[in-house]
Amino acid sequence: MNREGLKKILKSYRTPFEEEKNFVEEFVALTEDPLAFLRERNEGHFTASAWIVNKTRTHALLTHHRKLNRWLQLGGHADGNENLMEVAMTEAREESGLISLKLVDSYIFDIDKHIIPANAKDPQHYHYDVRFLIEAAMDEPLTISQESKDLAWVSYETVPDVVAGNESILRMLEKTSKSEFVY
Protein backbone atom coordinates (compact mmCIF):
# COMPACT_ATOMS: atom_id res chain seq x y z
CA MET A 1 0.00 0.00 0.00
CA ASN A 2 1.36 3.41 -0.96
CA ARG A 3 -0.14 6.90 -0.73
CA GLU A 4 -2.41 6.38 -3.75
CA GLY A 5 -3.50 2.97 -2.52
CA LEU A 6 -4.31 4.43 0.89
CA LYS A 7 -6.29 7.24 -0.73
CA LYS A 8 -8.31 4.74 -2.77
CA ILE A 9 -9.05 2.56 0.27
CA LEU A 10 -10.03 5.59 2.35
CA LYS A 11 -12.43 6.81 -0.36
CA SER A 12 -14.20 3.45 -0.26
CA TYR A 13 -14.08 3.09 3.54
CA ARG A 14 -17.51 2.41 5.05
CA THR A 15 -18.46 2.36 8.70
CA PRO A 16 -21.70 2.49 10.69
CA PHE A 17 -20.02 4.80 13.25
CA GLU A 18 -20.69 8.52 12.75
CA GLU A 19 -17.42 9.63 14.34
CA GLU A 20 -15.48 7.63 11.76
CA LYS A 21 -17.64 8.87 8.88
CA ASN A 22 -16.74 12.42 9.93
CA PHE A 23 -13.00 11.69 9.60
CA VAL A 24 -12.93 10.14 6.13
CA GLU A 25 -12.75 13.35 4.06
CA GLU A 26 -9.96 14.76 6.22
CA PHE A 27 -7.98 11.53 5.91
CA VAL A 28 -8.40 11.53 2.12
CA ALA A 29 -7.34 15.20 1.95
CA LEU A 30 -4.27 14.50 4.10
CA THR A 31 -3.00 11.95 1.55
CA GLU A 32 -2.40 14.94 -0.78
CA ASP A 33 0.03 16.62 1.63
CA PRO A 34 3.70 15.80 0.85
CA LEU A 35 4.46 15.74 4.60
CA ALA A 36 1.45 13.61 5.59
CA PHE A 37 3.56 10.65 6.72
CA LEU A 38 6.16 12.70 8.64
CA ARG A 39 6.20 13.96 12.23
CA GLU A 40 7.49 17.26 10.86
CA ARG A 41 3.95 18.13 9.74
CA ASN A 42 3.16 19.99 12.96
CA GLU A 43 -0.60 20.27 12.39
CA GLY A 44 -0.92 16.50 12.31
CA HIS A 45 0.22 13.42 10.44
CA PHE A 46 -0.60 9.79 9.72
CA THR A 47 0.05 7.13 12.33
CA ALA A 48 -0.81 3.44 12.25
CA SER A 49 -2.12 1.16 14.97
CA ALA A 50 -2.79 -2.50 15.61
CA TRP A 51 -5.94 -3.67 17.37
CA ILE A 52 -4.46 -6.96 18.56
CA VAL A 53 -6.91 -9.63 19.67
CA ASN A 54 -6.73 -13.31 20.47
CA LYS A 55 -8.23 -15.74 17.99
CA THR A 56 -11.40 -16.35 20.06
CA ARG A 57 -12.02 -12.60 20.43
CA THR A 58 -12.12 -12.55 24.23
CA HIS A 59 -9.03 -10.40 24.91
CA ALA A 60 -7.23 -7.40 23.43
CA LEU A 61 -3.57 -6.55 23.89
CA LEU A 62 -3.15 -3.05 25.34
CA THR A 63 -0.13 -0.99 26.27
CA HIS A 64 0.14 1.50 29.10
CA HIS A 65 1.68 4.32 27.07
CA ARG A 66 4.61 5.94 28.88
CA LYS A 67 4.17 9.53 27.60
CA LEU A 68 0.36 9.66 27.53
CA ASN A 69 -0.06 7.62 30.73
CA ARG A 70 -3.10 5.81 29.31
CA TRP A 71 -3.95 2.29 28.19
CA LEU A 72 -4.06 2.23 24.38
CA GLN A 73 -3.75 -0.04 21.36
CA LEU A 74 -0.22 -0.52 20.03
CA GLY A 75 0.97 1.71 17.21
CA GLY A 76 3.12 4.61 16.18
CA HIS A 77 4.40 7.11 13.66
CA ALA A 78 4.78 6.36 9.97
CA ASP A 79 8.12 8.24 9.84
CA GLY A 80 7.90 8.53 6.06
CA ASN A 81 6.59 5.02 5.37
CA GLU A 82 3.42 5.33 3.27
CA ASN A 83 2.53 1.66 3.81
CA LEU A 84 0.52 2.06 7.01
CA MET A 85 -0.29 -1.64 7.17
CA GLU A 86 3.44 -2.33 7.33
CA VAL A 87 3.85 0.41 9.97
CA ALA A 88 1.11 -1.14 12.12
CA MET A 89 2.70 -4.60 11.91
CA THR A 90 6.17 -3.23 12.69
CA GLU A 91 4.92 -1.25 15.66
CA ALA A 92 2.97 -4.25 16.95
CA ARG A 93 6.09 -6.43 16.76
CA GLU A 94 8.40 -3.81 18.30
CA GLU A 95 6.02 -2.86 21.12
CA SER A 96 4.98 -6.40 22.10
CA GLY A 97 7.81 -8.75 21.16
CA LEU A 98 5.20 -11.11 19.68
CA ILE A 99 6.08 -13.21 16.66
CA SER A 100 2.67 -14.85 16.22
CA LEU A 101 1.11 -11.64 14.87
CA LYS A 102 -1.20 -12.28 11.93
CA LEU A 103 -2.96 -9.60 9.92
CA VAL A 104 -6.64 -10.56 9.80
CA ASP A 105 -7.46 -8.44 6.76
CA SER A 106 -5.54 -5.98 4.60
CA TYR A 107 -8.57 -3.68 4.65
CA ILE A 108 -8.58 -0.79 7.13
CA PHE A 109 -10.24 -1.85 10.38
CA ASP A 110 -10.78 1.59 11.94
CA ILE A 111 -9.73 5.23 11.62
CA ASP A 112 -9.47 7.88 14.31
CA LYS A 113 -8.35 11.49 14.53
CA HIS A 114 -7.22 12.48 18.00
CA ILE A 115 -5.29 15.29 19.63
CA ILE A 116 -1.84 14.73 21.09
CA PRO A 117 -0.94 17.23 23.81
CA ALA A 118 2.15 19.41 23.53
CA ASN A 119 5.31 18.16 25.17
CA ALA A 120 8.90 19.38 25.51
CA LYS A 121 9.67 18.20 21.97
CA ASP A 122 6.46 18.73 19.96
CA PRO A 123 3.56 21.20 19.82
CA GLN A 124 -0.01 19.98 20.24
CA HIS A 125 -1.01 18.16 17.05
CA TYR A 126 -3.36 15.55 15.57
CA HIS A 127 -2.74 11.91 14.84
CA TYR A 128 -4.67 10.59 11.86
CA ASP A 129 -4.58 7.00 12.96
CA VAL A 130 -5.24 4.17 10.50
CA ARG A 131 -5.86 0.89 12.31
CA PHE A 132 -5.59 -2.74 11.33
CA LEU A 133 -6.98 -5.86 12.96
CA ILE A 134 -4.30 -8.34 14.04
CA GLU A 135 -4.52 -11.68 15.83
CA ALA A 136 -1.89 -13.10 18.15
CA ALA A 137 -1.41 -16.01 20.53
CA MET A 138 -1.96 -15.18 24.19
CA ASP A 139 0.47 -17.82 25.42
CA GLU A 140 3.48 -16.15 23.82
CA PRO A 141 5.70 -14.08 26.16
CA LEU A 142 5.32 -10.30 25.97
CA THR A 143 8.22 -7.83 25.86
CA ILE A 144 7.56 -4.33 27.18
CA SER A 145 9.21 -1.65 25.03
CA GLN A 146 10.70 1.66 26.19
CA GLU A 147 7.50 3.38 25.01
CA SER A 148 5.38 1.50 27.55
CA LYS A 149 4.97 1.25 31.28
CA ASP A 150 3.14 -2.05 30.92
CA LEU A 151 1.61 -4.43 28.40
CA ALA A 152 -1.30 -6.77 29.06
CA TRP A 153 -3.96 -8.97 27.54
CA VAL A 154 -7.19 -7.42 28.79
CA SER A 155 -10.47 -9.31 28.76
CA TYR A 156 -13.18 -7.72 26.63
CA GLU A 157 -15.33 -7.35 29.77
CA THR A 158 -12.74 -5.17 31.52
CA VAL A 159 -11.49 -3.13 28.54
CA PRO A 160 -14.05 -0.30 29.14
CA ASP A 161 -12.80 0.21 32.70
CA VAL A 162 -9.13 -0.07 31.77
CA VAL A 163 -9.36 2.48 28.93
CA ALA A 164 -11.47 4.89 31.02
CA GLY A 165 -14.12 5.40 28.37
CA ASN A 166 -11.79 6.02 25.40
CA GLU A 167 -14.46 6.05 22.67
CA SER A 168 -12.18 4.99 19.83
CA ILE A 169 -11.01 1.91 21.71
CA LEU A 170 -14.58 1.09 22.71
CA ARG A 171 -15.52 1.34 19.03
CA MET A 172 -12.81 -1.16 18.06
CA LEU A 173 -13.92 -3.40 20.91
CA GLU A 174 -17.49 -3.26 19.62
CA LYS A 175 -16.35 -4.14 16.11
CA THR A 176 -14.69 -7.34 17.34
CA SER A 177 -17.37 -8.21 19.91
CA LYS A 178 -20.48 -8.23 17.77
CA SER A 179 -21.35 -10.86 15.23
CA GLU A 180 -22.63 -8.35 12.64
CA PHE A 181 -19.04 -7.19 12.14
CA VAL A 182 -17.34 -9.91 10.19
CA TYR A 183 -13.57 -9.63 10.52
PDB file of N, CA and C in Angstrom, residues 16-61:
ATOM      1  N   PRO A  16     -20.411   2.065  10.122  1.00  0.00           N
ATOM      2  CA  PRO A  16     -21.699   2.495  10.686  1.00  0.00           C
ATOM      3  C   PRO A  16     -21.522   3.553  11.788  1.00  0.00           C
ATOM      4  N   PHE A  17     -20.293   3.871  12.152  1.00  0.00           N
ATOM      5  CA  PHE A  17     -20.021   4.795  13.248  1.00  0.00           C
ATOM      6  C   PHE A  17     -19.853   6.229  12.734  1.00  0.00           C
ATOM      7  N   GLU A  18     -20.702   7.124  13.208  1.00  0.00           N
ATOM      8  CA  GLU A  18     -20.694   8.520  12.753  1.00  0.00           C
ATOM      9  C   GLU A  18     -19.343   9.195  12.937  1.00  0.00           C
ATOM     10  N   GLU A  19     -18.702   8.966  14.092  1.00  0.00           N
ATOM     11  CA  GLU A  19     -17.425   9.630  14.339  1.00  0.00           C
ATOM     12  C   GLU A  19     -16.391   9.262  13.281  1.00  0.00           C
ATOM     13  N   GLU A  20     -16.402   8.023  12.829  1.00  0.00           N
ATOM     14  CA  GLU A  20     -15.481   7.628  11.760  1.00  0.00           C
ATOM     15  C   GLU A  20     -15.883   8.252  10.428  1.00  0.00           C
ATOM     16  N   LYS A  21     -17.168   8.258  10.132  1.00  0.00           N
ATOM     17  CA  LYS A  21     -17.643   8.867   8.883  1.00  0.00           C
ATOM     18  C   LYS A  21     -17.167  10.312   8.782  1.00  0.00           C
ATOM     19  N   ASN A  22     -17.150  11.010   9.911  1.00  0.00           N
ATOM     20  CA  ASN A  22     -16.742  12.416   9.927  1.00  0.00           C
ATOM     21  C   ASN A  22     -15.259  12.609   9.646  1.00  0.00           C
ATOM     22  N   PHE A  23     -14.447  11.580   9.833  1.00  0.00           N
ATOM     23  CA  PHE A  23     -13.004  11.688   9.603  1.00  0.00           C
ATOM     24  C   PHE A  23     -12.590  11.417   8.162  1.00  0.00           C
ATOM     25  N   VAL A  24     -13.374  10.677   7.422  1.00  0.00           N
ATOM     26  CA  VAL A  24     -12.931  10.142   6.129  1.00  0.00           C
ATOM     27  C   VAL A  24     -12.426  11.230   5.184  1.00  0.00           C
ATOM     28  N   GLU A  25     -13.178  12.297   5.005  1.00  0.00           N
ATOM     29  CA  GLU A  25     -12.754  13.347   4.060  1.00  0.00           C
ATOM     30  C   GLU A  25     -11.428  13.975   4.462  1.00  0.00           C
ATOM     31  N   GLU A  26     -11.231  14.194   5.755  1.00  0.00           N
ATOM     32  CA  GLU A  26      -9.961  14.762   6.224  1.00  0.00           C
ATOM     33  C   GLU A  26      -8.801  13.807   5.950  1.00  0.00           C
ATOM     34  N   PHE A  27      -9.023  12.516   6.165  1.00  0.00           N
ATOM     35  CA  PHE A  27      -7.981  11.528   5.907  1.00  0.00           C
ATOM     36  C   PHE A  27      -7.629  11.511   4.419  1.00  0.00           C
ATOM     37  N   VAL A  28      -8.637  11.532   3.568  1.00  0.00           N
ATOM     38  CA  VAL A  28      -8.397  11.533   2.123  1.00  0.00           C
ATOM     39  C   VAL A  28      -7.618  12.795   1.739  1.00  0.00           C
ATOM     40  N   ALA A  29      -8.027  13.933   2.251  1.00  0.00           N
ATOM     41  CA  ALA A  29      -7.336  15.196   1.947  1.00  0.00           C
ATOM     42  C   ALA A  29      -5.885  15.157   2.415  1.00  0.00           C
ATOM     43  N   LEU A  30      -5.641  14.553   3.569  1.00  0.00           N
ATOM     44  CA  LEU A  30      -4.274  14.495   4.099  1.00  0.00           C
ATOM     45  C   LEU A  30      -3.349  13.704   3.183  1.00  0.00           C
ATOM     46  N   THR A  31      -3.858  12.733   2.452  1.00  0.00           N
ATOM     47  CA  THR A  31      -2.999  11.954   1.552  1.00  0.00           C
ATOM     48  C   THR A  31      -2.357  12.838   0.485  1.00  0.00           C
ATOM     49  N   GLU A  32      -2.933  14.009   0.222  1.00  0.00           N
ATOM     50  CA  GLU A  32      -2.397  14.939  -0.781  1.00  0.00           C
ATOM     51  C   GLU A  32      -1.202  15.745  -0.272  1.00  0.00           C
ATOM     52  N   ASP A  33      -1.035  15.816   1.035  1.00  0.00           N
ATOM     53  CA  ASP A  33       0.031  16.624   1.629  1.00  0.00           C
ATOM     54  C   ASP A  33       1.360  15.872   1.544  1.00  0.00           C
ATOM     55  N   PRO A  34       2.403  16.487   0.978  1.00  0.00           N
ATOM     56  CA  PRO A  34       3.696  15.804   0.852  1.00  0.00           C
ATOM     57  C   PRO A  34       4.294  15.377   2.196  1.00  0.00           C
ATOM     58  N   LEU A  35       3.914  16.050   3.281  1.00  0.00           N
ATOM     59  CA  LEU A  35       4.463  15.739   4.601  1.00  0.00           C
ATOM     60  C   LEU A  35       3.541  14.858   5.446  1.00  0.00           C
ATOM     61  N   ALA A  36       2.486  14.333   4.853  1.00  0.00           N
ATOM     62  CA  ALA A  36       1.446  13.614   5.590  1.00  0.00           C
ATOM     63  C   ALA A  36       1.964  12.460   6.438  1.00  0.00           C
ATOM     64  N   PHE A  37       3.050  11.840   6.040  1.00  0.00           N
ATOM     65  CA  PHE A  37       3.555  10.653   6.722  1.00  0.00           C
ATOM     66  C   PHE A  37       4.770  10.968   7.606  1.00  0.00           C
ATOM     67  N   LEU A  38       4.989  12.265   7.863  1.00  0.00           N
ATOM     68  CA  LEU A  38       6.155  12.696   8.643  1.00  0.00           C
ATOM     69  C   LEU A  38       5.742  13.464   9.891  1.00  0.00           C
ATOM     70  N   ARG A  39       6.462  13.246  10.978  1.00  0.00           N
ATOM     71  CA  ARG A  39       6.202  13.964  12.232  1.00  0.00           C
ATOM     72  C   ARG A  39       6.389  15.469  12.067  1.00  0.00           C
ATOM     73  N   GLU A  40       7.197  15.844  11.084  1.00  0.00           N
ATOM     74  CA  GLU A  40       7.491  17.261  10.864  1.00  0.00           C
ATOM     75  C   GLU A  40       6.264  18.068  10.457  1.00  0.00           C
ATOM     76  N   ARG A  41       5.209  17.410  10.048  1.00  0.00           N
ATOM     77  CA  ARG A  41       3.955  18.126   9.740  1.00  0.00           C
ATOM     78  C   ARG A  41       3.283  18.422  11.082  1.00  0.00           C
ATOM     79  N   ASN A  42       3.545  19.622  11.598  1.00  0.00           N
ATOM     80  CA  ASN A  42       3.161  19.990  12.956  1.00  0.00           C
ATOM     81  C   ASN A  42       1.661  20.033  13.217  1.00  0.00           C
ATOM     82  N   GLU A  43       0.855  20.239  12.175  1.00  0.00           N
ATOM     83  CA  GLU A  43      -0.595  20.273  12.389  1.00  0.00           C
ATOM     84  C   GLU A  43      -1.132  18.881  12.707  1.00  0.00           C
ATOM     85  N   GLY A  44      -0.510  17.880  12.119  1.00  0.00           N
ATOM     86  CA  GLY A  44      -0.923  16.503  12.308  1.00  0.00           C
ATOM     87  C   GLY A  44      -0.399  15.642  11.185  1.00  0.00           C
ATOM     88  N   HIS A  45      -0.370  14.341  11.404  1.00  0.00           N
ATOM     89  CA  HIS A  45       0.220  13.417  10.438  1.00  0.00           C
ATOM     90  C   HIS A  45      -0.361  12.025  10.646  1.00  0.00           C
ATOM     91  N   PHE A  46      -0.132  11.160   9.647  1.00  0.00           N
ATOM     92  CA  PHE A  46      -0.604   9.789   9.723  1.00  0.00           C
ATOM     93  C   PHE A  46       0.195   8.993  10.756  1.00  0.00           C
ATOM     94  N   THR A  47      -0.529   8.146  11.468  1.00  0.00           N
ATOM     95  CA  THR A  47       0.046   7.129  12.328  1.00  0.00           C
ATOM     96  C   THR A  47      -0.673   5.830  11.985  1.00  0.00           C
ATOM     97  N   ALA A  48      -0.164   4.729  12.500  1.00  0.00           N
ATOM     98  CA  ALA A  48      -0.806   3.436  12.250  1.00  0.00           C
ATOM     99  C   ALA A  48      -0.846   2.644  13.547  1.00  0.00           C
ATOM    100  N   SER A  49      -1.948   1.953  13.754  1.00  0.00           N
ATOM    101  CA  SER A  49      -2.123   1.164  14.972  1.00  0.00           C
ATOM    102  C   SER A  49      -2.578  -0.251  14.663  1.00  0.00           C
ATOM    103  N   ALA A  50      -2.379  -1.090  15.676  1.00  0.00           N
ATOM    104  CA  ALA A  50      -2.788  -2.496  15.605  1.00  0.00           C
ATOM    105  C   ALA A  50      -3.777  -2.770  16.729  1.00  0.00           C
ATOM    106  N   TRP A  51      -4.994  -3.175  16.371  1.00  0.00           N
ATOM    107  CA  TRP A  51      -5.939  -3.665  17.368  1.00  0.00           C
ATOM    108  C   TRP A  51      -5.677  -5.164  17.427  1.00  0.00           C
ATOM    109  N   ILE A  52      -4.912  -5.574  18.443  1.00  0.00           N
ATOM    110  CA  ILE A  52      -4.461  -6.957  18.560  1.00  0.00           C
ATOM    111  C   ILE A  52      -5.423  -7.718  19.470  1.00  0.00           C
ATOM    112  N   VAL A  53      -5.954  -8.798  18.936  1.00  0.00           N
ATOM    113  CA  VAL A  53      -6.907  -9.629  19.671  1.00  0.00           C
ATOM    114  C   VAL A  53      -6.462 -11.086  19.607  1.00  0.00           C
ATOM    115  N   ASN A  54      -6.981 -11.874  20.549  1.00  0.00           N
ATOM    116  CA  ASN A  54      -6.734 -13.313  20.472  1.00  0.00           C
ATOM    117  C   ASN A  54      -7.716 -13.914  19.461  1.00  0.00           C
ATOM    118  N   LYS A  55      -7.443 -15.115  19.051  1.00  0.00           N
ATOM    119  CA  LYS A  55      -8.231 -15.744  17.991  1.00  0.00           C
ATOM    120  C   LYS A  55      -9.713 -15.901  18.360  1.00  0.00           C
ATOM    121  N   THR A  56     -10.007 -16.145  19.628  1.00  0.00           N
ATOM    122  CA  THR A  56     -11.395 -16.350  20.057  1.00  0.00           C
ATOM    123  C   THR A  56     -12.111 -15.040  20.397  1.00  0.00           C
ATOM    124  N   ARG A  57     -11.429 -13.924  20.227  1.00  0.00           N
ATOM    125  CA  ARG A  57     -12.021 -12.596  20.434  1.00  0.00           C
ATOM    126  C   ARG A  57     -12.581 -12.424  21.855  1.00  0.00           C
ATOM    127  N   THR A  58     -11.745 -12.759  22.835  1.00  0.00           N
ATOM    128  CA  THR A  58     -12.119 -12.552  24.233  1.00  0.00           C
ATOM    129  C   THR A  58     -11.197 -11.562  24.926  1.00  0.00           C
ATOM    130  N   HIS A  59     -10.024 -11.287  24.309  1.00  0.00           N
ATOM    131  CA  HIS A  59      -9.031 -10.400  24.906  1.00  0.00           C
ATOM    132  C   HIS A  59      -8.399  -9.511  23.830  1.00  0.00           C
ATOM    133  N   ALA A  60      -7.985  -8.328  24.277  1.00  0.00           N
ATOM    134  CA  ALA A  60      -7.234  -7.400  23.426  1.00  0.00           C
ATOM    135  C   ALA A  60      -5.920  -7.071  24.122  1.00  0.00           C
ATOM    136  N   LEU A  61      -4.873  -6.904  23.334  1.00  0.00           N
ATOM    137  CA  LEU A  61      -3.572  -6.546  23.888  1.00  0.00           C
ATOM    138  C   LEU A  61      -3.476  -5.027  23.944  1.00  0.00           C
TER     139      LEU A  61
END
